[in-house]
Structure formats: structure tokens, C-alpha cells
Short mmCIF file of C-alpha atoms in Angstrom, two decimals:
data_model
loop_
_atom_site.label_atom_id
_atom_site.label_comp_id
_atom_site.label_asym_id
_atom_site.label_seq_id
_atom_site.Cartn_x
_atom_site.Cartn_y
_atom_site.Cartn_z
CA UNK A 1 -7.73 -1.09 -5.16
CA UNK A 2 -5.71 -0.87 -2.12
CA UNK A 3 -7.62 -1.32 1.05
CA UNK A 4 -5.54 1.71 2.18
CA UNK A 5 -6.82 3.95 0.20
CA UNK A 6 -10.66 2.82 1.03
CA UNK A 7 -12.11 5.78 2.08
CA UNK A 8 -14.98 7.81 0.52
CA UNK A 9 -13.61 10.78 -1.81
CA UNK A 10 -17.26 11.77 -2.60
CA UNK A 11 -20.81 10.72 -1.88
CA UNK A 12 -23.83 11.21 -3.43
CA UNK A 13 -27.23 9.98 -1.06
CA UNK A 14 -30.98 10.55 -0.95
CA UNK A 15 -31.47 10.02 -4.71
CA UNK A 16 -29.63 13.32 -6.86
CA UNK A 17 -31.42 15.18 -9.06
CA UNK A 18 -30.06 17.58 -10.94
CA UNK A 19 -30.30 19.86 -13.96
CA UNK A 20 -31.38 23.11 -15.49
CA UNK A 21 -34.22 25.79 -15.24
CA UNK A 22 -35.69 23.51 -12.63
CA UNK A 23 -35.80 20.40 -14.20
CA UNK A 24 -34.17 17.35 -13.77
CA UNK A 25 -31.70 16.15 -16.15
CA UNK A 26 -30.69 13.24 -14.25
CA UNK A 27 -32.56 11.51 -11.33
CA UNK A 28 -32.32 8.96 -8.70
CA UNK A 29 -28.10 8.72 -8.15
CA UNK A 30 -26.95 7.16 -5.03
CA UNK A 31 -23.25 6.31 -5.51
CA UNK A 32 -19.56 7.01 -3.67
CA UNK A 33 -16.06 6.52 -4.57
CA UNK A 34 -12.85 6.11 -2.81
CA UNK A 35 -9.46 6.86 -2.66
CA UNK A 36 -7.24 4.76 -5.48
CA UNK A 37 -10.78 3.43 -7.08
CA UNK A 38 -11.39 4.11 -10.79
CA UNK A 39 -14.82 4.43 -11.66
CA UNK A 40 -16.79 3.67 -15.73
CA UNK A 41 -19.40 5.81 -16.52
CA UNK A 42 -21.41 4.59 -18.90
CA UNK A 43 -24.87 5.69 -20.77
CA UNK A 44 -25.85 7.70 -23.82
CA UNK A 45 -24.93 10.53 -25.06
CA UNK A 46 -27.91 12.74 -23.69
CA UNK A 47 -27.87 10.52 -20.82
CA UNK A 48 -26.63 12.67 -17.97
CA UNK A 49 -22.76 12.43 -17.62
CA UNK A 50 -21.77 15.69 -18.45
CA UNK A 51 -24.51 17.45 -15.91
CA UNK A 52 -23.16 14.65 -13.22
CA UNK A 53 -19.99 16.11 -13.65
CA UNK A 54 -21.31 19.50 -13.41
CA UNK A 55 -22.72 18.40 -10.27
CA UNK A 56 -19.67 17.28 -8.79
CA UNK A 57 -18.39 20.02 -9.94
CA UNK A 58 -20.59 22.37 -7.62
CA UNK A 59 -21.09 24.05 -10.99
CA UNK A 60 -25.19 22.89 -10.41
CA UNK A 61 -27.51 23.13 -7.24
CA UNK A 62 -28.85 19.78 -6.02
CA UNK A 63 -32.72 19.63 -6.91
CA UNK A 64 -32.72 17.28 -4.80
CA UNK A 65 -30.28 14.81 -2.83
CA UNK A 66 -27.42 15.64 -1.03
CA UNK A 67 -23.43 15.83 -2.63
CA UNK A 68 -20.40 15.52 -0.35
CA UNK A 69 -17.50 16.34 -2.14
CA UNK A 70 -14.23 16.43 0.66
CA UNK A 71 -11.52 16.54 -1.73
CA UNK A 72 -11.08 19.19 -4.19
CA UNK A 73 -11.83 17.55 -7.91
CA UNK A 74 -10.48 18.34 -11.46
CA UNK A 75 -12.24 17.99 -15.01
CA UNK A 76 -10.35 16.97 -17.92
CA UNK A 77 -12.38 17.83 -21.19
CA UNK A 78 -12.83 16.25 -24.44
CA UNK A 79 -9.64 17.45 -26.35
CA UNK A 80 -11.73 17.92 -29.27
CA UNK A 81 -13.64 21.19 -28.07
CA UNK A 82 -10.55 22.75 -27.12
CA UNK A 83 -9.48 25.91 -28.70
CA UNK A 84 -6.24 23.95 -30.79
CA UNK A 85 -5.03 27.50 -32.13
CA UNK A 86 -4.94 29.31 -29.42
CA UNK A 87 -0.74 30.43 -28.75
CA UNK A 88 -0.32 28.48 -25.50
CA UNK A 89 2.26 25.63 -24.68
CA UNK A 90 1.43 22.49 -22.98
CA UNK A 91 3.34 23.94 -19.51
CA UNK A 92 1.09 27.14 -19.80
CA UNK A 93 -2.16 24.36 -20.11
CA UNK A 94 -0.39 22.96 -16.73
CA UNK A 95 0.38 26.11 -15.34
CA UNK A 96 -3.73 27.44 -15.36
CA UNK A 97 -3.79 24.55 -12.92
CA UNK A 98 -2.40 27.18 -10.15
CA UNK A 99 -4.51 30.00 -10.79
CA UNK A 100 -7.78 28.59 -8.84
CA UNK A 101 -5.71 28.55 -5.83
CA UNK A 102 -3.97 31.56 -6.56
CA UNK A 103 -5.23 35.46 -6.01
CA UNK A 104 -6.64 36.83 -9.08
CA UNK A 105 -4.17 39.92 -8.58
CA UNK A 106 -0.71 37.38 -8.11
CA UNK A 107 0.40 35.73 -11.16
CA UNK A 108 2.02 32.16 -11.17
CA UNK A 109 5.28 32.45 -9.79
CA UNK A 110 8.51 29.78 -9.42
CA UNK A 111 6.99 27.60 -7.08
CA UNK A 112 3.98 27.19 -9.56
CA UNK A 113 5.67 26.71 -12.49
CA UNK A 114 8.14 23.85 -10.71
CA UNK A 115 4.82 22.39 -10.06
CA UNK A 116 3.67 22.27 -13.27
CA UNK A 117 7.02 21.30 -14.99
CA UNK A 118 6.68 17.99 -12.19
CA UNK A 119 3.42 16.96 -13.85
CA UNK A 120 4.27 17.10 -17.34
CA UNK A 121 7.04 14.66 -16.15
CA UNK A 122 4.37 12.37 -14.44
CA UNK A 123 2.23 12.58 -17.54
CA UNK A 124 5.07 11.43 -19.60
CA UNK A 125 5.41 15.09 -21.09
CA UNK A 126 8.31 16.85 -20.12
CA UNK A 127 10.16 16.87 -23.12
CA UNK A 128 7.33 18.56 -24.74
CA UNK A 129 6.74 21.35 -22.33
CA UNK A 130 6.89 24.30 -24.59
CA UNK A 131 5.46 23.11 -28.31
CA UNK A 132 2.40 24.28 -28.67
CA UNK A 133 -0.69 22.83 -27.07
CA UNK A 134 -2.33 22.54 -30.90
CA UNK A 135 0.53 20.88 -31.99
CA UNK A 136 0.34 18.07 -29.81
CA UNK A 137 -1.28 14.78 -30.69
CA UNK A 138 -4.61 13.99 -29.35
CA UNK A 139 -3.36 11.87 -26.56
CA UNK A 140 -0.49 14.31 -25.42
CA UNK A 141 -3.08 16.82 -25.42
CA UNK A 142 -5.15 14.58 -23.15
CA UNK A 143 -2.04 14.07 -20.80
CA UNK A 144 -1.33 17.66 -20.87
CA UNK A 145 -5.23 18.81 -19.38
CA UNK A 146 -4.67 15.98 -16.30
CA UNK A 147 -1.50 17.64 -15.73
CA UNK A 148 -3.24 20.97 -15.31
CA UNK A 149 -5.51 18.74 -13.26
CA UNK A 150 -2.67 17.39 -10.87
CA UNK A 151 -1.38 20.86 -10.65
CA UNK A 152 -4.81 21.87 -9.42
CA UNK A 153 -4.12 19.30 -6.36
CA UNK A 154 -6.72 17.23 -7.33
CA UNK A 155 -7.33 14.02 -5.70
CA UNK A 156 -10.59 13.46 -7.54
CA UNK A 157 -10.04 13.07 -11.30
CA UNK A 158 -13.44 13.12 -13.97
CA UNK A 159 -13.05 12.72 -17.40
CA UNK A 160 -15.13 12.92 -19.86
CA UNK A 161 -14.51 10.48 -22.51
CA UNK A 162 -10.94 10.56 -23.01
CA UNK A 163 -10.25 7.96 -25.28
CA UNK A 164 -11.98 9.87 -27.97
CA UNK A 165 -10.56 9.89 -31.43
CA UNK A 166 -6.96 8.24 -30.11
CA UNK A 167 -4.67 5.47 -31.81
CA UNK A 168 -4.31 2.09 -29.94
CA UNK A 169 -0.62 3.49 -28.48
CA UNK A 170 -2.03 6.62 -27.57
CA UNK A 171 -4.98 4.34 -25.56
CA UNK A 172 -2.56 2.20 -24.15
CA UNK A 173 -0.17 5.06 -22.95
CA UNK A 174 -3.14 7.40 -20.86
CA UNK A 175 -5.00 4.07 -19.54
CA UNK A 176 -1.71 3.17 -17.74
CA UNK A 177 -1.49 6.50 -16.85
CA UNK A 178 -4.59 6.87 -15.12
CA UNK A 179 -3.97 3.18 -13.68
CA UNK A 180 -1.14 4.58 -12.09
CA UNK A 181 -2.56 7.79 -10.60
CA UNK A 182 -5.32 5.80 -8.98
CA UNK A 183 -2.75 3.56 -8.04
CA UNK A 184 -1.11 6.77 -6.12
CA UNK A 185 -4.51 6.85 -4.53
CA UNK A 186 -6.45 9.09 -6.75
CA UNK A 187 -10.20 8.67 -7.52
CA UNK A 188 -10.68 8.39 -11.12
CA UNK A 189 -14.08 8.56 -12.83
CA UNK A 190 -14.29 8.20 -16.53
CA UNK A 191 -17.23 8.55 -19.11
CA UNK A 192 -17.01 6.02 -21.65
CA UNK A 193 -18.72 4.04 -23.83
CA UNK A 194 -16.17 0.82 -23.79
CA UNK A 195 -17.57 -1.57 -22.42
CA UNK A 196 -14.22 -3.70 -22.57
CA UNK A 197 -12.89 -0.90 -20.85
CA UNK A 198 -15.13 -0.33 -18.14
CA UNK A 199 -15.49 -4.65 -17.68
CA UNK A 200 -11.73 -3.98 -16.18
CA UNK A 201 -12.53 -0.65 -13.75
CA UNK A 202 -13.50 -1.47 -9.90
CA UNK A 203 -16.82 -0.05 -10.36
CA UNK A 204 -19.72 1.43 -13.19
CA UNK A 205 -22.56 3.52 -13.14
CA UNK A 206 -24.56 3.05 -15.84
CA UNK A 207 -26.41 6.26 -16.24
CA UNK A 208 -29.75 7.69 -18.91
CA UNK A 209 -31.38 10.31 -17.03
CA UNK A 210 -31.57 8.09 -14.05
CA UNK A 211 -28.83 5.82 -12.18
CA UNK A 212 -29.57 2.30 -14.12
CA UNK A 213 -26.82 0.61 -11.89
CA UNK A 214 -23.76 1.10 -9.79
CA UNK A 215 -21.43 -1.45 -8.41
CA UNK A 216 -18.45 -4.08 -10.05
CA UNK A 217 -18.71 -4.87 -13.35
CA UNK A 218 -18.94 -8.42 -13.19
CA UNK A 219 -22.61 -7.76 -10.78
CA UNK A 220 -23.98 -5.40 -12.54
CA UNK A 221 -22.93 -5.01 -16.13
CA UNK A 222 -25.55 -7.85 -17.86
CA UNK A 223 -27.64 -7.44 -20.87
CA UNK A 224 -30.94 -6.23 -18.96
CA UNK A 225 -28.47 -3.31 -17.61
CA UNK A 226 -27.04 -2.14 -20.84
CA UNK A 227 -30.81 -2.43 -22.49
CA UNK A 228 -31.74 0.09 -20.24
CA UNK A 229 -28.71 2.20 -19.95
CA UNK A 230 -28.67 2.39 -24.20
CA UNK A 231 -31.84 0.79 -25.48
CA UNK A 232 -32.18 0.88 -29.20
CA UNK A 233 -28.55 1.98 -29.41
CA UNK A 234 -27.02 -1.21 -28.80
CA UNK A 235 -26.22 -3.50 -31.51
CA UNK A 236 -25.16 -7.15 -30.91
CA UNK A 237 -21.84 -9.20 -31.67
CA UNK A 238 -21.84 -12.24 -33.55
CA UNK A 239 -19.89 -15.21 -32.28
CA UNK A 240 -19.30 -18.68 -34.02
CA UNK A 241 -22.02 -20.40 -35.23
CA UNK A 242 -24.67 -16.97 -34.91
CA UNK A 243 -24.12 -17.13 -31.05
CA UNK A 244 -24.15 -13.58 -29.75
CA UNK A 245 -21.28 -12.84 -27.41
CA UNK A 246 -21.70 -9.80 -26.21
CA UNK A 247 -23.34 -6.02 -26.50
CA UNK A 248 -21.82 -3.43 -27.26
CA UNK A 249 -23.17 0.58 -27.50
CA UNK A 250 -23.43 2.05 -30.77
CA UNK A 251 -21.50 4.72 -32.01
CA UNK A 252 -22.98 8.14 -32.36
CA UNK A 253 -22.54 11.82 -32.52
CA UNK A 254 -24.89 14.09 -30.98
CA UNK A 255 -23.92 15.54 -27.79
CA UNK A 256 -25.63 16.23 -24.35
CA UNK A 257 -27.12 19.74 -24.32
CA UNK A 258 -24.55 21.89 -23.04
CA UNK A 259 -25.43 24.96 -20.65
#
């Protein structure tokens, strides 16, 4: 990470808690993140990441701790519970970047739509600007959503567990991507449960209901770390000779409660 870009994009102090009706979903986070940094989020699914986001989001009330978000922020969804048949093309997904910073009663105009024909070609999209959104394959669809991000203006960048469900090319295609827009000095903050992936990010949270650990991989990201952040869902790797080298999360399918 550039030491030009090292200034805070958000901060979180005094120990966040958030959640719903009340009570605290997720406890105890004290973290920041700065221009050009790309940030791991790691934990269960149940674990809090999706009502952090919310929280950055201003889409949930501090119940207690302070949030200081001073850039505006965009969330890029799991493609998988998007609506695939609905009749829209991947420059109308871009194009609902505009309307949060439009007037409800003016529709996107020339300006807007030049904005969102720029990111499809910065998301590696542009010859694919009017086939259907359903049509596309999981990782164009993924590409498509952080262009409706970057026309959004969006300087912080959270998504939520991206790599989901896509082929090795695919991968290899959005993480350069999104190496590349932090490199442009972006924040970017991704759920995930890849370790290998996150080992290469500047910083992880580790996350279950409460902030296990924040800080470079290499510090913070040993076996007493993940135990905590995934407990009986982690399942050991078998080197030569029945040495284990290395832990890595389980698999698994439920999701966090949604609100």
C-alpha cells in the first residue's frame, strides 16, 4: 500500500456494537482502514460480517461505539441472491449506480450513462454492456455490481464474499481487479473465508460476534486466532509424514440471519 494513500477512509473506536431489536450481533470492534489498503474479513457464517457491513453502511444505529465513515462506501452483494431473470443489462446494473446521487424525480441522463459505460470498461466489461445481467457468468456479474459501485463514486468498496461459486480464471480476473482499484487508492474490504487469500491482503479482521483480531496477516493470523474466529469448523491439512501444515475453515451453508 502506497504511503500516499495512508489516510483513514473509516474508523470504528470505543468498542462497536451493533445489531437488531436491541441486541448485539457483534461486539467489541475497534478497527480503521485507509486509502489504497485492502482489508480480509474473516469469521463464520453467523459471525457478524454482513451486520458490520450494515453498519458501515449507516443501514444500523451504533449500540454502542462510535463509526466515522468520511468517504461515501459501496456494497457489492453475493451474485447468487440476485434476481438473475429480471430484464436488465449489465450497463442498466451500472447505471442504478447514479440514482443515489440523483433526484428521485430526474432520471439518468448522458452524463450518467458515459459514466457508467467508463466502468464497465475498467471492470473489463465493455463489450458486454447490453446482454443481459442473467446471462452473464458469475464473475462478469460480480464485475458488473462494482461497476455500479464505482459509478456510485465510491472510494470505500465492501464485498461480501465475492469469490463465491467462481472458476479459477474468473478468481484470477476480479482479484486483479480489485488489486488494481486499491491500487488507484480505493479501500477494499472483503468477506472471505480464504485464508490463502486473505494471508496476501494488508490487513484481517477476524470476526464471530466479537472482533477476534485485526492487524497484518503474518501478526495475527496463527492457529489460536482462527480457533476462535471458527472453532469446531476448522478442519486441519495434512502435510508429509502426518505433519499438519496449516488450518483451514470448513465449508458450509447456512447464512447470517438477514433483517
Amino acid at each position: 500500500m502506497s504511503e500516499r494513500f495512508a489516510r483513514d477512509l473509516f474508523a470504528v473506536t470505543g468498542g462497536l456494537a451493533a445489531g437488531y431489536d436491541g441486541r448485539p450481533a457483534i461486539t467489541d470492534v475497534t478497527i480503521d482502514v485507509r486509502r489504497g489498503e485492502r482489508l480480509a474479513l474473516l469469521g463464520p457464517n453467523g459471525g457478524g460480517k454482513t451486520t458490520l457491513f450494515r453498519a458501515l453502511l449507516g443501514e444500523l444505529r451504533p449500540l454502542a461505539g462510535t463509526i466515522d465513515v468520511r468517504v461515501r462506501a459501496g456494497t457489492v452483494p453475493q451474485t447468487d441472491r440476485s434476481r438473475l431473470d429480471y430484464p436488465v443489462s449489465a450497463q442498466d446494473v451500472a447505471l442504478m449506480g447514479a440514482l443515489s446521487r440523483l433526484p428521485w424525480w430526474r432520471r439518468p441522463g448522458r452524463h450518467e450513462r458515459k459514466a457508467a459505460q467508463s466502468a464497465l470498461e475498467q471492470v473489463g466489461l465493455a463489450d458486454r454492456a447490453h446482454r443481459s445481467f442473467g446471462e452473464l457468468s458469475g464473475g462478469q456479474r460480480q464485475r458488473a455490481l462494482i461497476a455500479r459501485a464505482l459509478v456510485q463514486d465510491a472510494s470505500l468498496l465492501l464485498l461480501d464474499e465475492p469469490f463465491v461459486g467462481l472458476d479459477s480464471p474468473s478468481a484470477d480476473q476480479l482479484a486483479r481487479l480489485l488489486d488494481d482499484l486499491a491500487a488507484g487508492g480505493r479501500a477494499v474490504v472483503v468477506a472471505t473465508h480464504d485464508l490463502d487469500q486473505a494471508r496476501g491482503y494488508d490487513r484481517v479482521l477476524c470476526l464471530n460476534r466479537r472482533q477476534i483480531a485485526f492487524g497484518p496477516p503474518d501478526e495475527v493470523l496463527d492457529r489460536a486466532v482462527l480457533e476462535a474466529t471458527y472453532g469446531a469448523q476448522i478442519v486441519e491439512l495434512p502435510g508429509n509424514g502426518g505433519d499438519t501444515v496449516g488450518v483451514v475453515p470448513a465449508h458450509h451453508c447456512d447464512h447470517e440471519h438477514q433483517h
